[in-house]
Amino acid sequence: DKGTRGTVHGADRLKDLVLPLLVDGVESMVGRGWSVDVYLICGFDELKESRRQMIQDALPTGVGLEVWDDAIPYYYVKKFNQQLKTPDQAIEFAPHGLSRQHRFVVRDKLMEYDFFVAFEDDIRVTADHVVNFLEMSTQIDRLRRAAEHSPDGKAHVEDAVEDSRTVRGKSMDKATVGNDLVQDAMNADELRRLWPGFIRAEVLDNRGGQPHQLLEGSTPALDNYKWKQFVLASMEYEQSFGKIDPNVCCDLDSPRTPPNPTKDDLVLWETDISATGVRHYPGEIGWAAAMPVEDKSDVGSYWSGEGNVYNDPSFKRPRRVDALLGQQAGWMATRSQVLYFHEHACPGGFLPHFDGKDWYHDSLQTRNGAVEFWSGGYQLFGRCRLNRILSLDPVRFSRQILYHSSNNKQKTKTKDKFIRLSHFLGQLYTVKERALKSLQGDAAQ
């Protein structure tokens, strides 16, 4: 570690952080009988043989290991018009391009594996996450097929509540739908763009003995979360549907992470309720949160701000607001899903060779996006028009939380950005209650 962004200078990141995460995740997958191989893409010049052997020895027997070191690409810095900045512009490293390099590995190995998991090095991903993703993907695909074969070309919510509304909302931006969709039927194209998402969390770490910025004071920041006065968390869901299970995401045996986390130790910082909606989706998906997506890509949900909730008629649904996008630090997909990304969903493709007008003829120019574009899912949930959802079922919701085990954001971000995951889910249940009430139409006023 370099000592920046809340890390300790000189700390052994590979040994104390990356390796425990990697072994933990791989063991959970091998334990299910899966055949797993690991590919490490490294920015430093060379992974010493002793370090490589340390990794190999820690992995379960039979797990393959390949390392691509010195993987940072080169590029020419260009102006916005794609011209070189200076006539004698020298070639230089593109550190932001390291997060792109996994796509070359995926393309090279595409026909050798059934499933791909590509995440940043401090994200805990286990078999529970993969199984939940596959289950939700299968349910969405089943709905899509049903819609294609239904008389009206749509999938419907079977236990839909009577909708007494006589007036429906209109889009406030480039979306083709309003912000008041609760249980509307969905066509095959909309369902094809529905995607099981993930959200990053950290575990409150107060082991240093010093007051924690999120816990100190007469009114701690976590008890006065953002938008509380407009969308109070409805915590009754814990009695009716269950609580978030912190062990699924964040029970990690590592010297860098706090042991034995509780549900209220899990905190979120990368989005908030103002950028989120809920919807009762057809079939087994049921009620789920709709995460931020570009307006023109939105398939619709009931926005938390519908009905001037935030007491500001000019307040529009946040779309491409970096601080609220909820980057998930990676992606996972089956081989067929990767092919769908590349051949259908993503302009210019998802896999190399990243050329042509969709890439401004140079995919390493930062106008194509930096780290978060490639590894954070911004390409998938922006350019490729996929709509991420988070189940409101606490069991499933727990399996859509990813542990950002560097645990440094709570030290470096302003405290007003943070909310407990349990409170965030409670806010989503409040929006659900409002969505159901809206179906009463004039009677709800």
PDB file of C-alpha atoms in Angstrom, residues 148-333:
ATOM      1  CA  GLU A 148     -42.232 -13.586 -25.913  1.00  0.00           C
ATOM      2  CA  HIS A 149     -44.882 -16.323 -26.013  1.00  0.00           C
ATOM      3  CA  SER A 150     -47.734 -14.473 -24.311  1.00  0.00           C
ATOM      4  CA  PRO A 151     -50.633 -13.104 -26.417  1.00  0.00           C
ATOM      5  CA  ASP A 152     -49.827  -9.474 -25.594  1.00  0.00           C
ATOM      6  CA  GLY A 153     -46.056  -9.938 -25.598  1.00  0.00           C
ATOM      7  CA  LYS A 154     -45.739  -9.089 -21.907  1.00  0.00           C
ATOM      8  CA  ALA A 155     -45.139 -10.697 -18.517  1.00  0.00           C
ATOM      9  CA  HIS A 156     -47.595  -9.668 -15.809  1.00  0.00           C
ATOM     10  CA  VAL A 157     -47.518  -9.517 -12.012  1.00  0.00           C
ATOM     11  CA  GLU A 158     -49.808 -12.348 -10.969  1.00  0.00           C
ATOM     12  CA  ASP A 159     -50.974 -10.961  -7.617  1.00  0.00           C
ATOM     13  CA  ALA A 160     -51.225  -7.356  -8.784  1.00  0.00           C
ATOM     14  CA  VAL A 161     -53.158  -4.918  -6.615  1.00  0.00           C
ATOM     15  CA  GLU A 162     -56.027  -3.043  -8.260  1.00  0.00           C
ATOM     16  CA  ASP A 163     -54.678   0.135  -9.836  1.00  0.00           C
ATOM     17  CA  SER A 164     -57.204   2.934  -9.362  1.00  0.00           C
ATOM     18  CA  ARG A 165     -55.042   5.720 -10.764  1.00  0.00           C
ATOM     19  CA  THR A 166     -56.651   7.774 -13.511  1.00  0.00           C
ATOM     20  CA  VAL A 167     -53.566   9.859 -14.265  1.00  0.00           C
ATOM     21  CA  ARG A 168     -50.053   8.543 -14.814  1.00  0.00           C
ATOM     22  CA  GLY A 169     -46.802  10.420 -14.469  1.00  0.00           C
ATOM     23  CA  LYS A 170     -44.727  11.562 -17.401  1.00  0.00           C
ATOM     24  CA  SER A 171     -40.995  11.452 -17.902  1.00  0.00           C
ATOM     25  CA  MET A 172     -39.049  14.452 -16.642  1.00  0.00           C
ATOM     26  CA  ASP A 173     -36.016  13.620 -18.784  1.00  0.00           C
ATOM     27  CA  LYS A 174     -35.179  11.348 -21.729  1.00  0.00           C
ATOM     28  CA  ALA A 175     -36.748   8.235 -20.180  1.00  0.00           C
ATOM     29  CA  THR A 176     -39.606   6.692 -22.148  1.00  0.00           C
ATOM     30  CA  VAL A 177     -41.563   6.044 -18.947  1.00  0.00           C
ATOM     31  CA  GLY A 178     -42.596   8.074 -15.932  1.00  0.00           C
ATOM     32  CA  ASN A 179     -41.395   7.606 -12.367  1.00  0.00           C
ATOM     33  CA  ASP A 180     -44.593   5.966 -11.114  1.00  0.00           C
ATOM     34  CA  LEU A 181     -44.359   2.384 -12.396  1.00  0.00           C
ATOM     35  CA  VAL A 182     -45.360  -0.025  -9.631  1.00  0.00           C
ATOM     36  CA  GLN A 183     -46.560  -3.298 -11.112  1.00  0.00           C
ATOM     37  CA  ASP A 184     -46.780  -2.605 -14.837  1.00  0.00           C
ATOM     38  CA  ALA A 185     -46.387  -5.498 -17.235  1.00  0.00           C
ATOM     39  CA  MET A 186     -43.010  -5.831 -18.959  1.00  0.00           C
ATOM     40  CA  ASN A 187     -42.156  -6.821 -22.509  1.00  0.00           C
ATOM     41  CA  ALA A 188     -39.303  -9.080 -23.526  1.00  0.00           C
ATOM     42  CA  ASP A 189     -36.929  -6.237 -24.403  1.00  0.00           C
ATOM     43  CA  GLU A 190     -37.399  -4.628 -20.988  1.00  0.00           C
ATOM     44  CA  LEU A 191     -36.829  -7.938 -19.226  1.00  0.00           C
ATOM     45  CA  ARG A 192     -33.737  -8.595 -21.309  1.00  0.00           C
ATOM     46  CA  ARG A 193     -32.244  -5.416 -19.852  1.00  0.00           C
ATOM     47  CA  LEU A 194     -33.052  -6.354 -16.256  1.00  0.00           C
ATOM     48  CA  TRP A 195     -29.954  -7.402 -14.329  1.00  0.00           C
ATOM     49  CA  PRO A 196     -29.109  -8.660 -10.809  1.00  0.00           C
ATOM     50  CA  GLY A 197     -26.925  -5.938  -9.341  1.00  0.00           C
ATOM     51  CA  PHE A 198     -24.537  -5.635  -6.425  1.00  0.00           C
ATOM     52  CA  ILE A 199     -23.797  -2.914  -3.935  1.00  0.00           C
ATOM     53  CA  ARG A 200     -20.576  -2.359  -1.998  1.00  0.00           C
ATOM     54  CA  ALA A 201     -20.440  -2.114   1.768  1.00  0.00           C
ATOM     55  CA  GLU A 202     -17.861  -1.628   4.486  1.00  0.00           C
ATOM     56  CA  VAL A 203     -17.804  -2.833   8.082  1.00  0.00           C
ATOM     57  CA  LEU A 204     -17.511  -0.159  10.737  1.00  0.00           C
ATOM     58  CA  ASP A 205     -14.015  -0.399  12.168  1.00  0.00           C
ATOM     59  CA  ASN A 206     -13.547   1.136  15.596  1.00  0.00           C
ATOM     60  CA  ARG A 207     -10.640  -1.043  16.680  1.00  0.00           C
ATOM     61  CA  GLY A 208      -8.163   1.820  16.921  1.00  0.00           C
ATOM     62  CA  GLY A 209      -9.699   3.150  20.108  1.00  0.00           C
ATOM     63  CA  GLN A 210     -10.233   6.594  18.577  1.00  0.00           C
ATOM     64  CA  PRO A 211     -13.725   8.087  18.111  1.00  0.00           C
ATOM     65  CA  HIS A 212     -15.206   7.020  14.775  1.00  0.00           C
ATOM     66  CA  GLN A 213     -16.499   9.907  12.669  1.00  0.00           C
ATOM     67  CA  LEU A 214     -19.735   8.033  11.963  1.00  0.00           C
ATOM     68  CA  LEU A 215     -20.423   7.157  15.614  1.00  0.00           C
ATOM     69  CA  GLU A 216     -19.291  10.178  17.589  1.00  0.00           C
ATOM     70  CA  GLY A 217     -21.349  13.081  18.871  1.00  0.00           C
ATOM     71  CA  SER A 218     -24.737  13.428  20.527  1.00  0.00           C
ATOM     72  CA  THR A 219     -26.411  12.686  17.185  1.00  0.00           C
ATOM     73  CA  PRO A 220     -24.100  10.323  15.262  1.00  0.00           C
ATOM     74  CA  ALA A 221     -24.079  10.671  11.485  1.00  0.00           C
ATOM     75  CA  LEU A 222     -25.453   7.168  11.038  1.00  0.00           C
ATOM     76  CA  ASP A 223     -28.511   8.053  13.105  1.00  0.00           C
ATOM     77  CA  ASN A 224     -29.116  11.182  11.046  1.00  0.00           C
ATOM     78  CA  TYR A 225     -28.749   9.704   7.571  1.00  0.00           C
ATOM     79  CA  LYS A 226     -29.388  11.723   4.447  1.00  0.00           C
ATOM     80  CA  TRP A 227     -33.016  12.282   3.407  1.00  0.00           C
ATOM     81  CA  LYS A 228     -34.227  10.872   6.723  1.00  0.00           C
ATOM     82  CA  GLN A 229     -36.756  13.686   7.088  1.00  0.00           C
ATOM     83  CA  PHE A 230     -38.317  12.763   3.737  1.00  0.00           C
ATOM     84  CA  VAL A 231     -37.894   8.968   3.609  1.00  0.00           C
ATOM     85  CA  LEU A 232     -37.730   7.519   7.103  1.00  0.00           C
ATOM     86  CA  ALA A 233     -36.553   3.905   7.222  1.00  0.00           C
ATOM     87  CA  SER A 234     -39.452   1.507   7.862  1.00  0.00           C
ATOM     88  CA  MET A 235     -37.762  -1.100  10.035  1.00  0.00           C
ATOM     89  CA  GLU A 236     -40.858  -3.285  10.440  1.00  0.00           C
ATOM     90  CA  TYR A 237     -39.521  -5.347   7.546  1.00  0.00           C
ATOM     91  CA  GLU A 238     -37.106  -7.000   9.974  1.00  0.00           C
ATOM     92  CA  GLN A 239     -40.020  -8.586  11.837  1.00  0.00           C
ATOM     93  CA  SER A 240     -42.039  -9.414   8.720  1.00  0.00           C
ATOM     94  CA  PHE A 241     -39.360 -10.575   6.284  1.00  0.00           C
ATOM     95  CA  GLY A 242     -36.107 -10.976   8.234  1.00  0.00           C
ATOM     96  CA  LYS A 243     -32.878  -9.106   8.753  1.00  0.00           C
ATOM     97  CA  ILE A 244     -29.778  -8.606   6.655  1.00  0.00           C
ATOM     98  CA  ASP A 245     -27.256 -11.375   7.272  1.00  0.00           C
ATOM     99  CA  PRO A 246     -23.838  -9.694   7.651  1.00  0.00           C
ATOM    100  CA  ASN A 247     -21.961 -12.980   7.488  1.00  0.00           C
ATOM    101  CA  VAL A 248     -22.813 -13.530   3.816  1.00  0.00           C
ATOM    102  CA  CYS A 249     -20.857 -10.515   2.644  1.00  0.00           C
ATOM    103  CA  CYS A 250     -18.504  -9.591   5.402  1.00  0.00           C
ATOM    104  CA  ASP A 251     -17.481 -12.410   7.768  1.00  0.00           C
ATOM    105  CA  LEU A 252     -13.847 -12.597   6.693  1.00  0.00           C
ATOM    106  CA  ASP A 253     -10.879 -13.976   8.607  1.00  0.00           C
ATOM    107  CA  SER A 254      -8.273 -11.336   7.830  1.00  0.00           C
ATOM    108  CA  PRO A 255      -5.972  -9.107   9.890  1.00  0.00           C
ATOM    109  CA  ARG A 256      -7.240  -6.103   7.928  1.00  0.00           C
ATOM    110  CA  THR A 257     -10.960  -6.512   8.644  1.00  0.00           C
ATOM    111  CA  PRO A 258     -13.064  -6.300  11.840  1.00  0.00           C
ATOM    112  CA  PRO A 259     -14.267  -9.710  13.091  1.00  0.00           C
ATOM    113  CA  ASN A 260     -17.861 -10.772  13.783  1.00  0.00           C
ATOM    114  CA  PRO A 261     -19.753  -7.954  12.035  1.00  0.00           C
ATOM    115  CA  THR A 262     -23.399  -7.279  12.896  1.00  0.00           C
ATOM    116  CA  LYS A 263     -26.064  -6.102  10.489  1.00  0.00           C
ATOM    117  CA  ASP A 264     -25.790  -2.553  11.805  1.00  0.00           C
ATOM    118  CA  ASP A 265     -22.032  -2.525  11.182  1.00  0.00           C
ATOM    119  CA  LEU A 266     -22.582  -2.602   7.405  1.00  0.00           C
ATOM    120  CA  VAL A 267     -22.498   0.845   5.807  1.00  0.00           C
ATOM    121  CA  LEU A 268     -23.175   2.146   2.313  1.00  0.00           C
ATOM    122  CA  TRP A 269     -21.724   5.313   0.754  1.00  0.00           C
ATOM    123  CA  GLU A 270     -22.040   5.080  -3.039  1.00  0.00           C
ATOM    124  CA  THR A 271     -25.709   5.844  -3.528  1.00  0.00           C
ATOM    125  CA  ASP A 272     -28.710   6.901  -1.513  1.00  0.00           C
ATOM    126  CA  ILE A 273     -32.489   6.701  -1.568  1.00  0.00           C
ATOM    127  CA  SER A 274     -32.851   9.854  -3.690  1.00  0.00           C
ATOM    128  CA  ALA A 275     -31.440   8.006  -6.719  1.00  0.00           C
ATOM    129  CA  THR A 276     -33.393   4.800  -6.174  1.00  0.00           C
ATOM    130  CA  GLY A 277     -36.818   3.373  -6.978  1.00  0.00           C
ATOM    131  CA  VAL A 278     -38.765   0.190  -6.286  1.00  0.00           C
ATOM    132  CA  ARG A 279     -41.012  -1.991  -8.388  1.00  0.00           C
ATOM    133  CA  HIS A 280     -43.067  -5.157  -8.132  1.00  0.00           C
ATOM    134  CA  TYR A 281     -41.565  -7.189 -10.963  1.00  0.00           C
ATOM    135  CA  PRO A 282     -43.375 -10.184 -12.487  1.00  0.00           C
ATOM    136  CA  GLY A 283     -42.736 -13.778 -11.488  1.00  0.00           C
ATOM    137  CA  GLU A 284     -40.331 -14.895  -8.808  1.00  0.00           C
ATOM    138  CA  ILE A 285     -38.395 -11.617  -8.824  1.00  0.00           C
ATOM    139  CA  GLY A 286     -41.115  -9.835  -6.876  1.00  0.00           C
ATOM    140  CA  TRP A 287     -40.347  -6.544  -5.160  1.00  0.00           C
ATOM    141  CA  ALA A 288     -36.917  -5.117  -5.905  1.00  0.00           C
ATOM    142  CA  ALA A 289     -35.049  -1.824  -5.848  1.00  0.00           C
ATOM    143  CA  ALA A 290     -34.151  -0.171  -9.129  1.00  0.00           C
ATOM    144  CA  MET A 291     -30.619   1.221  -8.990  1.00  0.00           C
ATOM    145  CA  PRO A 292     -29.531   4.352 -10.876  1.00  0.00           C
ATOM    146  CA  VAL A 293     -29.507   4.058 -14.657  1.00  0.00           C
ATOM    147  CA  GLU A 294     -29.317   6.504 -17.555  1.00  0.00           C
ATOM    148  CA  ASP A 295     -32.675   8.060 -18.337  1.00  0.00           C
ATOM    149  CA  LYS A 296     -32.966   6.741 -21.893  1.00  0.00           C
ATOM    150  CA  SER A 297     -32.195   3.208 -20.655  1.00  0.00           C
ATOM    151  CA  ASP A 298     -34.716   3.116 -17.796  1.00  0.00           C
ATOM    152  CA  VAL A 299     -37.363   0.377 -17.974  1.00  0.00           C
ATOM    153  CA  GLY A 300     -39.257   2.031 -15.149  1.00  0.00           C
ATOM    154  CA  SER A 301     -39.878   1.940 -11.401  1.00  0.00           C
ATOM    155  CA  TYR A 302     -41.555   3.946  -8.659  1.00  0.00           C
ATOM    156  CA  TRP A 303     -39.001   6.618  -7.785  1.00  0.00           C
ATOM    157  CA  SER A 304     -38.502   7.534  -4.145  1.00  0.00           C
ATOM    158  CA  GLY A 305     -39.119  11.194  -5.036  1.00  0.00           C
ATOM    159  CA  GLU A 306     -42.422  10.650  -6.828  1.00  0.00           C
ATOM    160  CA  GLY A 307     -45.065  13.093  -5.647  1.00  0.00           C
ATOM    161  CA  ASN A 308     -42.614  15.860  -4.699  1.00  0.00           C
ATOM    162  CA  VAL A 309     -41.427  13.852  -1.695  1.00  0.00           C
ATOM    163  CA  TYR A 310     -38.268  15.936  -1.408  1.00  0.00           C
ATOM    164  CA  ASN A 311     -40.285  19.154  -1.204  1.00  0.00           C
ATOM    165  CA  ASP A 312     -38.619  20.634  -4.288  1.00  0.00           C
ATOM    166  CA  PRO A 313     -40.600  20.649  -7.568  1.00  0.00           C
ATOM    167  CA  SER A 314     -37.375  21.167  -9.541  1.00  0.00           C
ATOM    168  CA  PHE A 315     -35.663  18.112  -8.041  1.00  0.00           C
ATOM    169  CA  LYS A 316     -35.206  15.540 -10.803  1.00  0.00           C
ATOM    170  CA  ARG A 317     -34.348  11.878 -10.473  1.00  0.00           C
ATOM    171  CA  PRO A 318     -30.529  11.587 -10.320  1.00  0.00           C
ATOM    172  CA  ARG A 319     -29.175   9.736 -13.332  1.00  0.00           C
ATOM    173  CA  ARG A 320     -25.514  10.130 -14.280  1.00  0.00           C
ATOM    174  CA  VAL A 321     -24.414  11.515 -10.932  1.00  0.00           C
ATOM    175  CA  ASP A 322     -21.094   9.842 -10.136  1.00  0.00           C
ATOM    176  CA  ALA A 323     -21.547  10.052  -6.365  1.00  0.00           C
ATOM    177  CA  LEU A 324     -24.857   8.155  -6.591  1.00  0.00           C
ATOM    178  CA  LEU A 325     -24.288   5.566  -9.310  1.00  0.00           C
ATOM    179  CA  GLY A 326     -23.376   2.810  -6.885  1.00  0.00           C
ATOM    180  CA  GLN A 327     -20.392   1.312  -8.685  1.00  0.00           C
ATOM    181  CA  GLN A 328     -20.014  -2.374  -7.847  1.00  0.00           C
ATOM    182  CA  ALA A 329     -16.281  -2.765  -8.575  1.00  0.00           C
ATOM    183  CA  GLY A 330     -16.710  -5.581 -11.058  1.00  0.00           C
ATOM    184  CA  TRP A 331     -19.120  -7.901 -12.776  1.00  0.00           C
ATOM    185  CA  MET A 332     -20.014 -11.569 -13.171  1.00  0.00           C
ATOM    186  CA  ALA A 333     -21.683 -13.358 -16.064  1.00  0.00           C
TER     187      ALA A 333
END
